[in-house]
XYZ file of N, CA and C in Angstrom:
477
model
N -16.196 -7.521 5.849
C -16.851 -6.631 4.763
C -16.369 -5.834 3.986
N -14.812 -4.972 3.836
C -14.651 -3.964 2.756
C -14.462 -4.748 1.649
N -14.213 -6.756 2.261
C -14.328 -7.056 0.314
C -15.540 -7.696 -0.361
N -16.252 -7.308 0.873
C -18.279 -7.070 0.011
C -18.481 -5.815 -0.158
N -18.207 -5.013 0.604
C -18.921 -3.742 -0.118
C -17.521 -2.897 -0.028
N -17.601 -3.176 -1.301
C -16.224 -2.149 -2.090
C -16.415 -0.421 -2.751
N -17.804 -0.467 -2.041
C -18.548 1.052 -2.021
C -17.685 2.142 -0.862
N -16.837 1.388 0.142
C -16.767 1.289 1.117
C -14.939 1.703 1.516
N -14.370 1.543 0.168
C -13.204 0.400 0.059
C -12.153 2.492 0.036
N -12.795 3.772 0.118
C -12.823 4.738 0.329
C -12.537 5.294 2.463
N -13.182 4.351 2.967
C -12.969 4.676 4.451
C -11.649 4.092 4.832
N -10.844 4.545 5.727
C -9.417 4.635 6.511
C -10.174 3.268 7.466
N -8.766 2.542 7.051
C -10.034 0.966 8.423
C -8.308 0.721 8.937
N -7.357 0.598 10.054
C -7.183 0.438 10.818
C -7.889 -0.972 11.994
N -7.024 -1.927 12.036
C -7.037 -3.862 13.144
C -6.193 -3.575 14.148
N -7.049 -2.598 14.993
C -6.308 -2.945 16.357
C -6.575 -4.736 16.818
N -5.413 -5.749 16.915
C -5.960 -6.984 16.925
C -4.434 -7.996 18.312
N -5.014 -9.183 17.708
C -4.054 -9.336 19.319
C -3.059 -10.562 18.536
N -3.501 -11.562 16.980
C -3.183 -11.935 16.525
C -1.429 -10.739 15.804
N -0.521 -11.369 16.375
C 1.007 -11.013 15.243
C 1.747 -11.821 14.985
N 1.156 -13.033 14.124
C 1.600 -13.944 13.808
C 1.465 -12.971 12.095
N 2.730 -12.977 10.686
C 2.394 -12.846 9.680
C 1.876 -12.614 9.142
N 1.397 -13.492 9.140
C -0.663 -14.676 7.540
C -1.248 -13.728 8.087
N -1.290 -13.252 9.524
C -2.607 -12.534 10.149
C -2.607 -10.876 10.049
N -1.497 -10.354 9.918
C -0.856 -9.460 9.443
C -1.669 -9.225 7.896
N -0.850 -9.939 6.848
C -1.308 -10.378 6.160
C -2.622 -10.021 5.344
N -2.816 -10.873 5.969
C -4.295 -11.133 5.719
C -5.115 -10.374 5.905
N -4.672 -8.754 7.256
C -5.874 -8.366 7.233
C -5.138 -7.364 6.817
N -3.665 -7.139 5.706
C -4.201 -5.349 4.822
C -4.481 -6.428 3.509
N -4.420 -6.819 2.662
C -4.960 -8.424 1.803
C -7.387 -7.831 2.019
N -7.425 -8.046 3.047
C -8.324 -7.612 3.066
C -8.512 -5.608 2.985
N -8.167 -5.272 3.015
C -7.917 -3.424 2.205
C -7.861 -3.503 3.878
N -6.620 -3.622 4.537
C -7.189 -1.991 6.403
C -5.707 -2.023 5.586
N -5.949 -0.603 5.904
C -4.741 0.638 6.041
C -3.202 0.548 6.816
N -3.228 0.529 8.211
C -2.367 -0.055 9.524
C -3.492 -1.441 9.961
N -2.100 -1.692 10.799
C -2.286 -3.217 12.123
C -1.464 -2.910 12.500
N -1.636 -3.009 14.360
C -1.732 -2.354 15.286
C -2.147 -3.745 16.848
N -0.679 -4.675 16.857
C -0.730 -4.997 17.642
C -1.358 -5.013 19.069
N -2.679 -5.730 20.228
C -2.516 -5.370 21.433
C -1.613 -5.958 22.339
N -1.191 -6.152 23.281
C -1.023 -4.330 23.242
C -0.175 -3.293 23.224
N -1.226 -2.472 22.741
C -0.240 -1.058 21.766
C -0.979 0.454 23.269
N 0.381 1.486 22.991
C 0.910 2.426 23.097
C -0.896 2.813 23.009
N -1.236 4.002 23.637
C -3.036 5.084 23.113
C -2.150 5.670 22.148
N -1.375 7.076 22.629
C -1.364 7.287 21.416
C 0.217 6.945 20.234
N 0.345 6.254 19.816
C 0.611 5.273 19.151
C -0.612 5.990 17.983
N -2.087 5.036 18.658
C -2.979 5.253 17.826
C -3.432 6.205 17.143
N -3.733 7.035 18.183
C -3.519 8.612 17.465
C -3.184 9.264 16.441
N -2.323 8.706 17.531
C -0.476 8.862 15.760
C -0.764 8.245 14.018
N -1.307 7.179 14.280
C -1.046 6.480 13.365
C -3.633 7.549 12.577
N -4.123 6.972 13.671
C -4.566 7.635 13.289
C -5.091 9.298 12.418
N -3.932 10.527 12.916
C -4.103 11.893 12.875
C -3.524 11.137 11.551
N -1.907 9.995 11.153
C -1.685 10.253 9.302
C -2.253 9.193 8.940
N -3.020 9.374 8.685
C -4.691 8.188 8.044
C -5.348 9.955 7.509
N -5.674 9.941 8.399
C -6.801 11.787 8.185
C -6.195 12.264 7.249
N -4.875 12.306 7.414
C -4.024 13.573 6.446
C -3.061 13.134 6.179
N -3.378 12.139 4.915
C -3.284 11.813 3.379
C -4.001 11.568 2.625
N -5.444 11.512 3.843
C -6.410 11.399 2.770
C -7.178 12.633 1.905
N -6.585 13.872 3.027
C -5.905 15.317 1.950
C -5.145 15.318 0.957
N -4.774 14.327 0.653
C -3.183 14.574 0.681
C -3.541 14.556 -1.339
N -4.167 13.683 -1.750
C -4.231 12.876 -2.640
C -4.630 13.962 -3.763
N -3.571 13.875 -5.190
C -3.718 14.531 -6.193
C -5.226 14.323 -6.844
N -6.186 14.982 -7.729
C -7.594 14.444 -8.716
C -6.795 14.396 -9.872
N -5.513 13.913 -10.164
C -4.522 13.770 -11.829
C -3.962 11.928 -12.259
N -3.957 12.013 -13.094
C -3.896 10.915 -14.072
C -2.124 10.417 -13.932
N -1.873 10.565 -13.610
C -0.021 9.027 -14.313
C -0.202 8.181 -14.524
N 1.010 8.033 -15.758
C 0.675 7.194 -16.513
C 2.403 6.595 -16.960
N 3.173 5.451 -16.538
C 3.709 5.031 -17.315
C 3.679 3.796 -17.593
N 3.618 3.895 -19.702
C 3.866 2.629 -21.048
C 2.159 2.560 -21.070
N 1.733 1.551 -21.007
C 0.422 1.311 -20.541
C -0.212 1.025 -18.804
N 0.068 1.392 -17.623
C -0.520 0.902 -16.692
C -0.379 2.794 -16.480
N -2.148 3.048 -16.060
C -2.333 4.544 -15.979
C -3.219 3.817 -14.620
N -3.000 4.802 -13.658
C -3.161 5.714 -12.688
C -4.629 6.913 -12.308
N -5.293 6.636 -12.452
C -6.436 7.644 -11.685
C -6.406 8.211 -10.307
N -5.536 9.560 -9.928
C -5.812 9.497 -8.391
C -7.520 10.057 -7.849
N -7.309 10.300 -8.658
C -9.341 11.287 -7.470
C -10.542 10.143 -8.126
N -10.247 9.025 -9.187
C -11.683 7.922 -8.837
C -10.763 6.843 -8.586
N -9.078 6.750 -7.955
C -8.539 5.536 -7.179
C -8.410 4.467 -8.541
N -8.620 4.560 -9.642
C -7.892 3.501 -9.963
C -7.081 2.694 -10.989
N -6.929 1.879 -11.754
C -5.932 1.465 -12.311
C -5.900 0.453 -13.151
N -5.296 0.723 -14.888
C -5.109 -0.036 -15.773
C -4.143 -0.140 -15.919
N -4.082 -1.701 -17.059
C -3.091 -1.792 -17.575
C -3.270 -2.245 -19.550
N -2.529 -2.526 -19.251
C -2.907 -3.120 -21.132
C -4.766 -3.135 -21.334
N -4.988 -2.123 -20.902
C -6.814 -1.814 -21.147
C -7.850 -2.201 -20.387
N -7.241 -3.187 -18.426
C -8.289 -3.618 -17.967
C -7.831 -3.433 -16.908
N -9.257 -3.186 -16.474
C -8.773 -2.432 -14.547
C -8.418 -3.881 -13.892
N -7.286 -3.025 -13.324
C -6.328 -3.616 -12.140
C -7.283 -3.899 -10.451
N -7.860 -4.702 -10.463
C -8.387 -4.192 -8.710
C -7.576 -4.543 -7.350
N -7.133 -3.370 -7.321
C -5.786 -2.853 -6.444
C -6.055 -2.950 -4.773
N -6.032 -3.074 -3.139
C -6.444 -2.695 -1.788
C -6.135 -1.082 -1.914
N -6.371 -1.077 -0.686
C -5.989 0.726 -0.507
C -4.939 0.837 -0.536
N -4.366 -0.080 0.326
C -2.745 0.020 0.802
C -2.092 0.284 -0.637
N -2.616 -0.958 -1.272
C -1.719 -1.395 -2.889
C -1.877 -0.694 -3.551
N -2.656 0.643 -3.501
C -3.126 1.443 -4.731
C -2.418 2.609 -4.402
N -2.220 3.114 -2.721
C -0.855 4.531 -2.449
C 0.361 3.803 -2.719
N 0.522 2.295 -2.267
C 2.241 2.855 -2.046
C 2.063 2.636 -4.423
N 1.470 2.090 -5.104
C 2.063 2.664 -6.346
C 1.700 3.808 -7.027
N 0.625 4.670 -6.110
C 0.283 6.189 -6.684
C 2.016 6.674 -6.242
N 2.033 6.196 -4.705
C 3.627 7.663 -4.813
C 5.170 6.558 -5.234
N 4.286 5.242 -5.945
C 5.484 4.917 -6.772
C 5.791 5.584 -7.802
N 4.454 5.649 -8.382
C 3.773 6.853 -9.466
C 4.743 8.004 -9.575
N 3.991 8.377 -8.949
C 4.466 9.778 -8.010
C 6.487 10.363 -8.115
N 6.503 8.965 -8.651
C 7.958 9.482 -8.028
C 8.445 8.406 -9.288
N 7.971 8.469 -10.161
C 8.766 7.285 -11.695
C 9.973 7.776 -11.321
N 11.235 6.883 -11.769
C 12.668 7.043 -12.165
C 13.123 6.903 -11.152
N 12.659 7.445 -9.900
C 13.263 7.532 -8.992
C 12.851 6.583 -7.653
N 14.245 5.530 -6.703
C 14.440 4.738 -5.674
C 14.054 5.133 -4.318
N 12.846 4.449 -4.470
C 12.260 4.827 -3.562
C 13.137 3.265 -2.165
N 13.117 4.446 -1.315
C 14.308 3.057 -0.019
C 12.725 3.062 1.534
N 12.450 1.849 1.705
C 11.761 0.943 2.410
C 11.507 1.435 3.321
N 12.066 2.369 4.109
C 11.962 3.391 4.767
C 11.261 4.629 3.958
N 11.488 5.095 3.041
C 10.502 5.995 2.973
C 8.818 5.203 2.135
N 8.990 4.681 2.188
C 7.912 3.755 1.252
C 7.346 3.775 2.763
N 7.536 3.015 3.507
C 7.223 3.115 5.310
C 6.382 4.366 5.573
N 7.052 5.467 5.668
C 7.411 7.113 6.775
C 6.020 7.156 6.243
N 5.677 7.272 4.366
C 5.332 7.958 3.168
C 3.816 6.861 3.884
N 3.402 5.890 3.773
C 2.464 5.037 3.769
C 1.459 4.531 5.460
N 2.611 4.278 5.983
C 2.083 4.644 7.022
C 2.578 5.748 7.963
N 3.747 5.739 7.603
C 3.757 7.197 8.428
C 4.295 6.661 10.062
N 5.014 5.316 9.752
C 6.352 5.272 10.849
C 7.840 4.368 10.039
N 8.770 4.357 10.834
C 10.280 3.920 10.786
C 9.790 2.836 10.666
N 10.336 2.382 9.295
C 10.631 1.158 9.205
C 11.647 0.408 9.852
N 11.692 -0.893 10.865
C 12.135 -1.234 11.740
C 13.419 -1.731 11.417
N 13.419 -2.588 10.360
C 14.136 -4.053 8.903
C 14.192 -4.849 9.669
N 13.077 -5.502 10.294
C 12.857 -6.284 10.399
C 11.363 -7.119 10.519
N 10.510 -6.225 9.245
C 9.281 -6.149 9.201
C 9.412 -6.460 7.786
N 8.826 -7.290 7.459
C 8.320 -7.565 5.582
C 7.441 -6.674 5.298
N 6.509 -6.321 5.894
C 5.057 -6.063 5.499
C 5.659 -5.600 4.270
N 6.452 -4.575 3.541
C 6.513 -3.469 2.840
C 7.359 -4.564 1.497
N 7.755 -5.924 1.633
C 8.325 -6.591 0.822
C 6.470 -7.433 0.569
N 5.827 -7.460 0.957
C 4.450 -8.847 1.117
C 4.166 -7.960 0.198
N 3.472 -6.689 0.510
C 2.597 -5.228 -0.093
C 3.727 -5.648 -1.880
N 4.838 -5.467 -1.389
C 5.683 -5.468 -3.030
C 5.485 -6.676 -3.624
N 5.718 -7.931 -3.739
C 4.593 -9.200 -4.156
C 4.326 -8.857 -4.428
N 2.592 -8.827 -3.725
C 1.115 -8.850 -4.695
C 0.616 -7.634 -4.990
N 1.699 -7.082 -5.423
C 1.149 -5.383 -5.718
C 2.336 -5.831 -7.545
N 2.866 -6.257 -7.699
C 3.490 -7.043 -8.948
C 2.798 -8.342 -9.322
N 2.589 -9.327 -8.548
C 1.571 -10.131 -9.335
C 0.391 -9.614 -9.992
N -0.300 -8.319 -9.400
C -1.372 -7.472 -9.500
C -0.966 -7.537 -10.842
N 0.699 -5.971 -11.027
C 1.170 -5.279 -12.152
C 1.187 -5.813 -12.950
N 1.698 -6.691 -12.649
C 2.830 -7.051 -13.533
C 3.074 -8.746 -14.414
N 2.272 -9.174 -13.524
C 2.100 -11.105 -14.066
C 1.632 -10.938 -15.742
N 0.388 -10.211 -16.220
C -0.388 -10.489 -17.026
C 0.351 -9.687 -18.734
N 1.582 -9.742 -18.384
C 2.303 -7.833 -19.138
C 4.005 -9.063 -19.184
N 4.302 -8.022 -20.909
C 5.382 -8.423 -20.574
C 6.796 -7.549 -20.573
N 6.508 -6.627 -19.992
C 7.452 -5.413 -19.207
C 6.588 -5.246 -18.058
N 7.847 -5.378 -16.964
C 8.233 -5.530 -16.086
C 7.832 -3.648 -15.036
N 6.681 -3.576 -14.952
C 6.363 -2.131 -14.115
C 7.956 -1.903 -13.193
N 7.449 -2.816 -11.613
C 8.144 -2.818 -10.599
C 10.183 -3.334 -10.678
N 10.387 -2.214 -10.145
C 11.520 -3.153 -10.458
C 12.889 -2.786 -8.844
N 13.140 -4.478 -8.976
C 13.470 -3.910 -7.361
C 15.048 -3.651 -7.770
N 15.947 -2.053 -6.904
C 16.895 -1.806 -7.051
C 17.552 -3.016 -5.556
N 18.773 -4.073 -5.900
C 18.922 -4.784 -4.382
C 19.716 -3.432 -3.964
N 19.283 -3.452 -2.366
C 19.644 -2.987 -1.584
C 19.645 -1.597 -1.258
N 18.742 -1.049 -2.765
C 17.996 0.404 -2.362
C 16.580 0.842 -1.930
N 16.253 0.041 -2.732
C 14.467 -0.228 -2.636
C 13.672 -0.639 -3.618
N 12.938 0.312 -4.352
C 12.595 -0.039 -5.022
C 11.659 1.138 -6.194
N 11.481 1.300 -7.529
C 10.920 2.135 -8.107
C 10.106 1.732 -9.463
N 9.596 2.218 -9.735
C 8.764 2.296 -10.985
C 9.699 2.975 -12.110
N 10.073 1.596 -13.586
C 10.415 2.909 -14.482
C 9.980 2.972 -15.235
């Protein structure tokens, strides 16, 4: 529903599902989900995640950030690169926005996890790596200069 109705992309979505395999988690995030919670789950954890999503919704600054020819507009939630609009899911946008807010700084998986999903990175999950892979394909694929950098053993950054 989210894919076919882009005007709803600003609404937060938490998937509550019994499907725990990585491929299902990835599909959920690719479809635009902001979070993914596998059943059975603790109701207090669900409430904490809802509060985190609602809290983040009010934090967005209405400014434009650039890195070379990559431009991110937080107010309109649009990204352009090389003069072309780059379509991102809600989570991909949030990750890119956080990276650009911290341009030149290395962000660990733990920091990304805490900021974007508001829970501790357990080290066993590859959700952040999956998102970075998809984000790189969209941001860096058609351009000579690669924006998203991996700092081995430390995390990710935008130069």
